[in-house]
Amino acid sequence: MRPLFIVVEGLDGSGGTTQSRLLQEWFNAQGLEIHLTCEPSHGPIGLLIQKSLSVSEESTHISDRVLPYLFAADRQAHLDNEINPALLSGKIVISDRYYHSSLAYQGLSIGLSRVATLNEQFQKPDITFILWLEPEISFQRIQRRGEPLDRFETLDRLRNIAEAYDDVYAYCKSRGETIHKVDAQLSIEEIHLVMRDHIEKLLESCPT
Ligand code: TYD
């Protein structure tokens, strides 16, 4: 099978990490090699971002107006150091978040069109899933995790980000991306099956 670049997106608590892992297991069971990764990446810029997002870390606080540039820098490093080498070696890459997160989250601070310009040169995924969740449910799930919240994890912000994902979906469709909204309130298994179905259809329509 040809190398595939798959992106899983959605509000915090929408289950992207779980679904990325399930896809990995599904591909592995077919004997295919996967590179499972995420953004912010585990490289030096990604680690700096992670640290700065934590609301308790005042020493590494980076303003919302600066973050979009850091996310873009992290993305370039992620493509150069991980995503492209993995695709070139014939692996399937699954990334838990990519530029769609920047469009949704950072679009709220500097505007969607500016974030879009900053990210338009990055290669498009072969297929993207937005796990679609009501902001109220997202907030409940985040609170239940019992972990410290990051700066995006307030109900008001989640409501804005949820709306922003609608604009991201429309923007990506308009530039010809293969992108699907999936109801993240279905069961974990149901979501997985819906995603598999879309991937199988994509592979049937363009197998090489
Ligand atoms: P993530 O590691 O997925 O957080 P969690 O494990 O808590 O779900 O992502 C960290 C946060 O970074 C998440 O709230 C989304 C945000 N983010 C952006 O704001 N812009 C981006 O470009 C990316 C990739 C993530």
mmCIF file of N, CA, C and O in Angstrom, residues 1-81:
data_model
loop_
_atom_site.group_PDB
_atom_site.id
_atom_site.type_symbol
_atom_site.label_atom_id
_atom_site.label_comp_id
_atom_site.label_asym_id
_atom_site.label_seq_id
_atom_site.Cartn_x
_atom_site.Cartn_y
_atom_site.Cartn_z
ATOM 1 N N MET A 1 0.837 -1.201 0.000
ATOM 2 C CA MET A 1 0.000 0.000 0.000
ATOM 3 C C MET A 1 0.880 1.262 0.000
ATOM 4 O O MET A 1 1.974 1.252 0.544
ATOM 5 N N ARG A 2 0.385 2.332 -0.601
ATOM 6 C CA ARG A 2 1.170 3.571 -0.657
ATOM 7 C C ARG A 2 1.266 4.200 0.742
ATOM 8 O O ARG A 2 0.391 3.987 1.586
ATOM 9 N N PRO A 3 2.331 4.997 0.981
ATOM 10 C CA PRO A 3 2.407 5.691 2.264
ATOM 11 C C PRO A 3 1.210 6.641 2.389
ATOM 12 O O PRO A 3 0.763 7.213 1.397
ATOM 13 N N LEU A 4 0.706 6.761 3.576
ATOM 14 C CA LEU A 4 -0.475 7.608 3.802
ATOM 15 C C LEU A 4 -0.172 8.549 4.945
ATOM 16 O O LEU A 4 0.447 8.134 5.928
ATOM 17 N N PHE A 5 -0.649 9.764 4.840
ATOM 18 C CA PHE A 5 -0.490 10.726 5.928
ATOM 19 C C PHE A 5 -1.891 11.022 6.465
ATOM 20 O O PHE A 5 -2.713 11.634 5.773
ATOM 21 N N ILE A 6 -2.131 10.549 7.686
ATOM 22 C CA ILE A 6 -3.458 10.657 8.306
ATOM 23 C C ILE A 6 -3.377 11.609 9.497
ATOM 24 O O ILE A 6 -2.440 11.520 10.302
ATOM 25 N N VAL A 7 -4.359 12.505 9.606
ATOM 26 C CA VAL A 7 -4.383 13.446 10.736
ATOM 27 C C VAL A 7 -5.688 13.276 11.510
ATOM 28 O O VAL A 7 -6.767 13.140 10.922
ATOM 29 N N VAL A 8 -5.563 13.267 12.835
ATOM 30 C CA VAL A 8 -6.737 13.166 13.706
ATOM 31 C C VAL A 8 -6.820 14.463 14.527
ATOM 32 O O VAL A 8 -5.854 14.855 15.171
ATOM 33 N N GLU A 9 -7.964 15.103 14.447
ATOM 34 C CA GLU A 9 -8.152 16.435 15.049
ATOM 35 C C GLU A 9 -9.365 16.457 15.958
ATOM 36 O O GLU A 9 -10.208 15.566 15.888
ATOM 37 N N GLY A 10 -9.498 17.529 16.704
ATOM 38 C CA GLY A 10 -10.727 17.733 17.473
ATOM 39 C C GLY A 10 -10.480 18.484 18.761
ATOM 40 O O GLY A 10 -9.328 18.699 19.165
ATOM 41 N N LEU A 11 -11.574 18.870 19.392
ATOM 42 C CA LEU A 11 -11.490 19.562 20.677
ATOM 43 C C LEU A 11 -10.782 18.687 21.699
ATOM 44 O O LEU A 11 -10.804 17.458 21.588
ATOM 45 N N ASP A 12 -10.234 19.320 22.713
ATOM 46 C CA ASP A 12 -9.621 18.572 23.816
ATOM 47 C C ASP A 12 -10.672 17.597 24.381
ATOM 48 O O ASP A 12 -11.834 17.965 24.549
ATOM 49 N N GLY A 13 -10.242 16.384 24.636
ATOM 50 C CA GLY A 13 -11.168 15.382 25.205
ATOM 51 C C GLY A 13 -11.995 14.663 24.152
ATOM 52 O O GLY A 13 -12.871 13.869 24.485
ATOM 53 N N SER A 14 -11.727 14.922 22.869
ATOM 54 C CA SER A 14 -12.562 14.285 21.835
ATOM 55 C C SER A 14 -12.088 12.872 21.483
ATOM 56 O O SER A 14 -12.730 12.189 20.684
ATOM 57 N N GLY A 15 -10.986 12.455 22.052
ATOM 58 C CA GLY A 15 -10.562 11.057 21.881
ATOM 59 C C GLY A 15 -9.570 10.826 20.753
ATOM 60 O O GLY A 15 -9.370 9.693 20.310
ATOM 61 N N GLY A 16 -8.905 11.889 20.310
ATOM 62 C CA GLY A 16 -7.971 11.766 19.186
ATOM 63 C C GLY A 16 -6.817 10.805 19.456
ATOM 64 O O GLY A 16 -6.418 10.047 18.567
ATOM 65 N N THR A 17 -6.317 10.844 20.682
ATOM 66 C CA THR A 17 -5.166 9.984 20.993
ATOM 67 C C THR A 17 -5.590 8.507 20.959
ATOM 68 O O THR A 17 -4.902 7.666 20.364
ATOM 69 N N THR A 18 -6.751 8.221 21.545
ATOM 70 C CA THR A 18 -7.263 6.842 21.537
ATOM 71 C C THR A 18 -7.488 6.366 20.103
ATOM 72 O O THR A 18 -7.091 5.259 19.721
ATOM 73 N N GLN A 19 -8.121 7.213 19.303
ATOM 74 C CA GLN A 19 -8.425 6.791 17.930
ATOM 75 C C GLN A 19 -7.151 6.629 17.093
ATOM 76 O O GLN A 19 -7.082 5.733 16.246
ATOM 77 N N SER A 20 -6.154 7.465 17.345
ATOM 78 C CA SER A 20 -4.890 7.321 16.604
ATOM 79 C C SER A 20 -4.271 5.957 16.925
ATOM 80 O O SER A 20 -3.788 5.248 16.035
ATOM 81 N N ARG A 21 -4.322 5.586 18.206
ATOM 82 C CA ARG A 21 -3.751 4.296 18.616
ATOM 83 C C ARG A 21 -4.521 3.126 18.004
ATOM 84 O O ARG A 21 -3.938 2.134 17.588
ATOM 85 N N LEU A 22 -5.855 3.254 17.959
ATOM 86 C CA LEU A 22 -6.658 2.168 17.384
ATOM 87 C C LEU A 22 -6.355 1.995 15.899
ATOM 88 O O LEU A 22 -6.275 0.868 15.400
ATOM 89 N N LEU A 23 -6.156 3.124 15.201
ATOM 90 C CA LEU A 23 -5.800 3.018 13.781
ATOM 91 C C LEU A 23 -4.447 2.339 13.636
ATOM 92 O O LEU A 23 -4.244 1.496 12.767
ATOM 93 N N GLN A 24 -3.527 2.715 14.522
ATOM 94 C CA GLN A 24 -2.197 2.091 14.480
ATOM 95 C C GLN A 24 -2.325 0.566 14.619
ATOM 96 O O GLN A 24 -1.742 -0.199 13.848
ATOM 97 N N GLU A 25 -3.123 0.118 15.608
ATOM 98 C CA GLU A 25 -3.289 -1.328 15.827
ATOM 99 C C GLU A 25 -3.905 -2.000 14.603
ATOM 100 O O GLU A 25 -3.515 -3.096 14.216
ATOM 101 N N TRP A 26 -4.875 -1.315 14.011
ATOM 102 C CA TRP A 26 -5.561 -1.875 12.832
ATOM 103 C C TRP A 26 -4.562 -2.062 11.674
ATOM 104 O O TRP A 26 -4.521 -3.109 11.033
ATOM 105 N N PHE A 27 -3.739 -1.037 11.432
ATOM 106 C CA PHE A 27 -2.754 -1.144 10.345
ATOM 107 C C PHE A 27 -1.703 -2.198 10.685
ATOM 108 O O PHE A 27 -1.300 -2.988 9.829
ATOM 109 N N ASN A 28 -1.258 -2.202 11.941
ATOM 110 C CA ASN A 28 -0.244 -3.189 12.349
ATOM 111 C C ASN A 28 -0.753 -4.608 12.129
ATOM 112 O O ASN A 28 -0.007 -5.488 11.691
ATOM 113 N N ALA A 29 -2.037 -4.825 12.410
ATOM 114 C CA ALA A 29 -2.614 -6.164 12.242
ATOM 115 C C ALA A 29 -2.598 -6.585 10.767
ATOM 116 O O ALA A 29 -2.661 -7.771 10.449
ATOM 117 N N GLN A 30 -2.495 -5.600 9.867
ATOM 118 C CA GLN A 30 -2.398 -5.922 8.423
ATOM 119 C C GLN A 30 -0.938 -6.016 7.987
ATOM 120 O O GLN A 30 -0.633 -6.049 6.802
ATOM 121 N N GLY A 31 -0.023 -5.948 8.971
ATOM 122 C CA GLY A 31 1.406 -6.068 8.673
ATOM 123 C C GLY A 31 2.003 -4.770 8.147
ATOM 124 O O GLY A 31 3.087 -4.788 7.556
ATOM 125 N N LEU A 32 1.313 -3.652 8.351
ATOM 126 C CA LEU A 32 1.817 -2.374 7.827
ATOM 127 C C LEU A 32 2.539 -1.605 8.921
ATOM 128 O O LEU A 32 2.168 -1.668 10.089
ATOM 129 N N GLU A 33 3.575 -0.885 8.502
ATOM 130 C CA GLU A 33 4.365 -0.120 9.478
ATOM 131 C C GLU A 33 3.804 1.283 9.640
ATOM 132 O O GLU A 33 3.524 1.992 8.656
ATOM 133 N N ILE A 34 3.693 1.699 10.901
ATOM 134 C CA ILE A 34 3.079 2.989 11.221
ATOM 135 C C ILE A 34 4.069 3.859 11.968
ATOM 136 O O ILE A 34 4.817 3.360 12.814
ATOM 137 N N HIS A 35 4.032 5.144 11.677
ATOM 138 C CA HIS A 35 4.718 6.099 12.553
ATOM 139 C C HIS A 35 3.628 6.928 13.214
ATOM 140 O O HIS A 35 2.956 7.714 12.546
ATOM 141 N N LEU A 36 3.444 6.696 14.520
ATOM 142 C CA LEU A 36 2.413 7.426 15.265
ATOM 143 C C LEU A 36 3.069 8.632 15.923
ATOM 144 O O LEU A 36 4.075 8.498 16.623
ATOM 145 N N THR A 37 2.510 9.808 15.679
ATOM 146 C CA THR A 37 3.152 11.001 16.207
ATOM 147 C C THR A 37 2.085 12.022 16.622
ATOM 148 O O THR A 37 0.886 11.735 16.535
ATOM 149 N N CYS A 38 2.536 13.183 17.106
ATOM 150 C CA CYS A 38 1.561 14.174 17.570
ATOM 151 C C CYS A 38 2.150 15.580 17.478
ATOM 152 O O CYS A 38 3.357 15.748 17.339
ATOM 153 N N GLU A 39 1.272 16.559 17.536
ATOM 154 C CA GLU A 39 1.687 17.959 17.679
ATOM 155 C C GLU A 39 0.953 18.555 18.877
ATOM 156 O O GLU A 39 -0.234 18.247 19.049
ATOM 157 N N PRO A 40 1.582 19.400 19.691
ATOM 158 C CA PRO A 40 2.977 19.768 19.595
ATOM 159 C C PRO A 40 3.865 18.513 19.596
ATOM 160 O O PRO A 40 3.554 17.543 20.270
ATOM 161 N N SER A 41 4.983 18.587 18.842
ATOM 162 C CA SER A 41 5.842 17.416 18.692
ATOM 163 C C SER A 41 6.679 17.219 19.961
ATOM 164 O O SER A 41 6.625 18.025 20.887
ATOM 165 N N HIS A 42 7.466 16.152 19.948
ATOM 166 C CA HIS A 42 8.358 15.920 21.092
ATOM 167 C C HIS A 42 9.737 16.522 20.867
ATOM 168 O O HIS A 42 10.658 16.288 21.632
ATOM 169 N N GLY A 43 9.866 17.323 19.810
ATOM 170 C CA GLY A 43 11.128 18.027 19.562
ATOM 171 C C GLY A 43 11.244 19.232 20.499
ATOM 172 O O GLY A 43 10.308 19.542 21.243
ATOM 173 N N PRO A 44 12.389 19.943 20.427
ATOM 174 C CA PRO A 44 12.626 21.032 21.378
ATOM 175 C C PRO A 44 11.579 22.146 21.316
ATOM 176 O O PRO A 44 11.179 22.674 22.357
ATOM 177 N N ILE A 45 11.092 22.480 20.125
ATOM 178 C CA ILE A 45 10.098 23.565 20.045
ATOM 179 C C ILE A 45 8.754 23.071 20.597
ATOM 180 O O ILE A 45 8.056 23.784 21.319
ATOM 181 N N GLY A 46 8.431 21.822 20.290
ATOM 182 C CA GLY A 46 7.182 21.248 20.803
ATOM 183 C C GLY A 46 7.180 21.193 22.325
ATOM 184 O O GLY A 46 6.161 21.485 22.969
ATOM 185 N N LEU A 47 8.324 20.851 22.894
ATOM 186 C CA LEU A 47 8.406 20.764 24.363
ATOM 187 C C LEU A 47 8.259 22.146 24.995
ATOM 188 O O LEU A 47 7.605 22.310 26.023
ATOM 189 N N LEU A 48 8.842 23.133 24.323
ATOM 190 C CA LEU A 48 8.702 24.510 24.826
ATOM 191 C C LEU A 48 7.225 24.935 24.789
ATOM 192 O O LEU A 48 6.709 25.532 25.743
ATOM 193 N N ILE A 49 6.544 24.579 23.696
ATOM 194 C CA ILE A 49 5.113 24.928 23.587
ATOM 195 C C ILE A 49 4.331 24.255 24.714
ATOM 196 O O ILE A 49 3.546 24.895 25.415
ATOM 197 N N GLN A 50 4.558 22.945 24.895
ATOM 198 C CA GLN A 50 3.824 22.211 25.946
ATOM 199 C C GLN A 50 3.973 22.904 27.289
ATOM 200 O O GLN A 50 3.010 23.069 28.029
ATOM 201 N N LYS A 51 5.214 23.294 27.572
ATOM 202 C CA LYS A 51 5.494 23.930 28.851
ATOM 203 C C LYS A 51 4.759 25.264 28.954
ATOM 204 O O LYS A 51 4.179 25.591 29.984
ATOM 205 N N SER A 52 4.771 26.014 27.868
ATOM 206 C CA SER A 52 4.188 27.361 27.922
ATOM 207 C C SER A 52 2.663 27.322 27.981
ATOM 208 O O SER A 52 2.032 28.280 28.400
ATOM 209 N N LEU A 53 2.050 26.208 27.531
ATOM 210 C CA LEU A 53 0.578 26.136 27.546
ATOM 211 C C LEU A 53 0.035 25.939 28.948
ATOM 212 O O LEU A 53 -1.098 26.301 29.247
ATOM 213 N N SER A 54 0.866 25.359 29.802
ATOM 214 C CA SER A 54 0.396 25.083 31.151
ATOM 215 C C SER A 54 0.156 26.409 31.888
ATOM 216 O O SER A 54 1.046 27.258 31.931
ATOM 217 N N VAL A 55 -1.049 26.568 32.444
ATOM 218 C CA VAL A 55 -1.375 27.862 33.048
ATOM 219 C C VAL A 55 -0.539 28.154 34.291
ATOM 220 O O VAL A 55 -0.374 29.299 34.683
ATOM 221 N N SER A 56 0.046 27.108 34.892
ATOM 222 C CA SER A 56 0.809 27.338 36.117
ATOM 223 C C SER A 56 2.263 27.743 35.839
ATOM 224 O O SER A 56 2.985 28.162 36.714
ATOM 225 N N GLU A 57 2.701 27.611 34.572
ATOM 226 C CA GLU A 57 4.114 27.870 34.234
ATOM 227 C C GLU A 57 4.339 29.318 33.817
ATOM 228 O O GLU A 57 4.453 29.615 32.629
ATOM 229 N N GLU A 58 4.391 30.217 34.780
ATOM 230 C CA GLU A 58 4.533 31.624 34.399
ATOM 231 C C GLU A 58 5.875 31.932 33.748
ATOM 232 O O GLU A 58 5.980 32.766 32.865
ATOM 233 N N SER A 59 6.930 31.193 34.167
ATOM 234 C CA SER A 59 8.274 31.501 33.673
ATOM 235 C C SER A 59 8.409 31.243 32.178
ATOM 236 O O SER A 59 9.212 31.876 31.509
ATOM 237 N N THR A 60 7.617 30.314 31.640
ATOM 238 C CA THR A 60 7.743 30.012 30.207
ATOM 239 C C THR A 60 6.505 30.477 29.436
ATOM 240 O O THR A 60 6.238 30.005 28.345
ATOM 241 N N HIS A 61 5.746 31.414 30.015
ATOM 242 C CA HIS A 61 4.532 31.858 29.335
ATOM 243 C C HIS A 61 4.880 32.557 28.023
ATOM 244 O O HIS A 61 5.728 33.437 27.980
ATOM 245 N N ILE A 62 4.208 32.130 26.972
ATOM 246 C CA ILE A 62 4.388 32.764 25.653
ATOM 247 C C ILE A 62 3.012 33.263 25.235
ATOM 248 O O ILE A 62 2.021 32.528 25.365
ATOM 249 N N SER A 63 2.925 34.474 24.739
ATOM 250 C CA SER A 63 1.598 35.069 24.512
ATOM 251 C C SER A 63 0.875 34.385 23.344
ATOM 252 O O SER A 63 1.494 33.782 22.460
ATOM 253 N N ASP A 64 -0.438 34.528 23.354
ATOM 254 C CA ASP A 64 -1.272 33.932 22.301
ATOM 255 C C ASP A 64 -0.932 34.478 20.914
ATOM 256 O O ASP A 64 -1.217 33.840 19.906
ATOM 257 N N ARG A 65 -0.344 35.685 20.865
ATOM 258 C CA ARG A 65 0.004 36.260 19.562
ATOM 259 C C ARG A 65 1.313 35.694 19.015
ATOM 260 O O ARG A 65 1.584 35.767 17.823
ATOM 261 N N VAL A 66 2.113 35.134 19.896
ATOM 262 C CA VAL A 66 3.402 34.569 19.476
ATOM 263 C C VAL A 66 3.270 33.068 19.181
ATOM 264 O O VAL A 66 3.927 32.529 18.281
ATOM 265 N N LEU A 67 2.360 32.420 19.915
ATOM 266 C CA LEU A 67 2.216 30.962 19.782
ATOM 267 C C LEU A 67 2.039 30.451 18.336
ATOM 268 O O LEU A 67 2.618 29.430 17.978
ATOM 269 N N PRO A 68 1.234 31.150 17.484
ATOM 270 C CA PRO A 68 1.042 30.617 16.131
ATOM 271 C C PRO A 68 2.358 30.393 15.388
ATOM 272 O O PRO A 68 2.494 29.424 14.621
ATOM 273 N N TYR A 69 3.339 31.270 15.641
ATOM 274 C CA TYR A 69 4.635 31.159 14.949
ATOM 275 C C TYR A 69 5.430 29.982 15.502
ATOM 276 O O TYR A 69 6.120 29.293 14.764
ATOM 277 N N LEU A 70 5.312 29.784 16.806
ATOM 278 C CA LEU A 70 6.018 28.642 17.404
ATOM 279 C C LEU A 70 5.428 27.325 16.912
ATOM 280 O O LEU A 70 6.153 26.376 16.603
ATOM 281 N N PHE A 71 4.089 27.265 16.845
ATOM 282 C CA PHE A 71 3.452 26.040 16.343
ATOM 283 C C PHE A 71 3.904 25.770 14.905
ATOM 284 O O PHE A 71 4.147 24.631 14.525
ATOM 285 N N ALA A 72 4.014 26.847 14.106
ATOM 286 C CA ALA A 72 4.431 26.653 12.710
ATOM 287 C C ALA A 72 5.887 26.189 12.647
ATOM 288 O O ALA A 72 6.239 25.313 11.843
ATOM 289 N N ALA A 73 6.725 26.743 13.520
ATOM 290 C CA ALA A 73 8.139 26.317 13.538
ATOM 291 C C ALA A 73 8.239 24.851 13.966
ATOM 292 O O ALA A 73 8.996 24.060 13.383
ATOM 293 N N ASP A 74 7.454 24.484 14.965
ATOM 294 C CA ASP A 74 7.446 23.093 15.428
ATOM 295 C C ASP A 74 6.997 22.152 14.294
ATOM 296 O O ASP A 74 7.543 21.070 14.092
ATOM 297 N N ARG A 75 6.018 22.635 13.545
ATOM 298 C CA ARG A 75 5.461 21.823 12.434
ATOM 299 C C ARG A 75 6.512 21.593 11.359
ATOM 300 O O ARG A 75 6.645 20.489 10.826
ATOM 301 N N GLN A 76 7.266 22.652 11.033
ATOM 302 C CA GLN A 76 8.309 22.485 10.006
ATOM 303 C C GLN A 76 9.344 21.456 10.468
ATOM 304 O O GLN A 76 9.740 20.572 9.708
ATOM 305 N N ALA A 77 9.748 21.565 11.736
ATOM 306 C CA ALA A 77 10.728 20.608 12.274
ATOM 307 C C ALA A 77 10.140 19.195 12.300
ATOM 308 O O ALA A 77 10.820 18.211 11.972
ATOM 309 N N HIS A 78 8.868 19.105 12.651
ATOM 310 C CA HIS A 78 8.186 17.808 12.715
ATOM 311 C C HIS A 78 8.141 17.154 11.326
ATOM 312 O O HIS A 78 8.402 15.953 11.171
ATOM 313 N N LEU A 79 7.831 17.985 10.304
ATOM 314 C CA LEU A 79 7.800 17.458 8.927
ATOM 315 C C LEU A 79 9.195 16.992 8.508
ATOM 316 O O LEU A 79 9.365 15.904 7.953
ATOM 317 N N ASP A 80 10.191 17.839 8.776
ATOM 318 C CA ASP A 80 11.560 17.533 8.322
ATOM 319 C C ASP A 80 12.151 16.329 9.051
ATOM 320 O O ASP A 80 12.826 15.500 8.453
ATOM 321 N N ASN A 81 11.902 16.269 10.359
ATOM 322 C CA ASN A 81 12.611 15.267 11.167
ATOM 323 C C ASN A 81 11.849 13.967 11.339
ATOM 324 O O ASN A 81 12.442 12.943 11.656
#
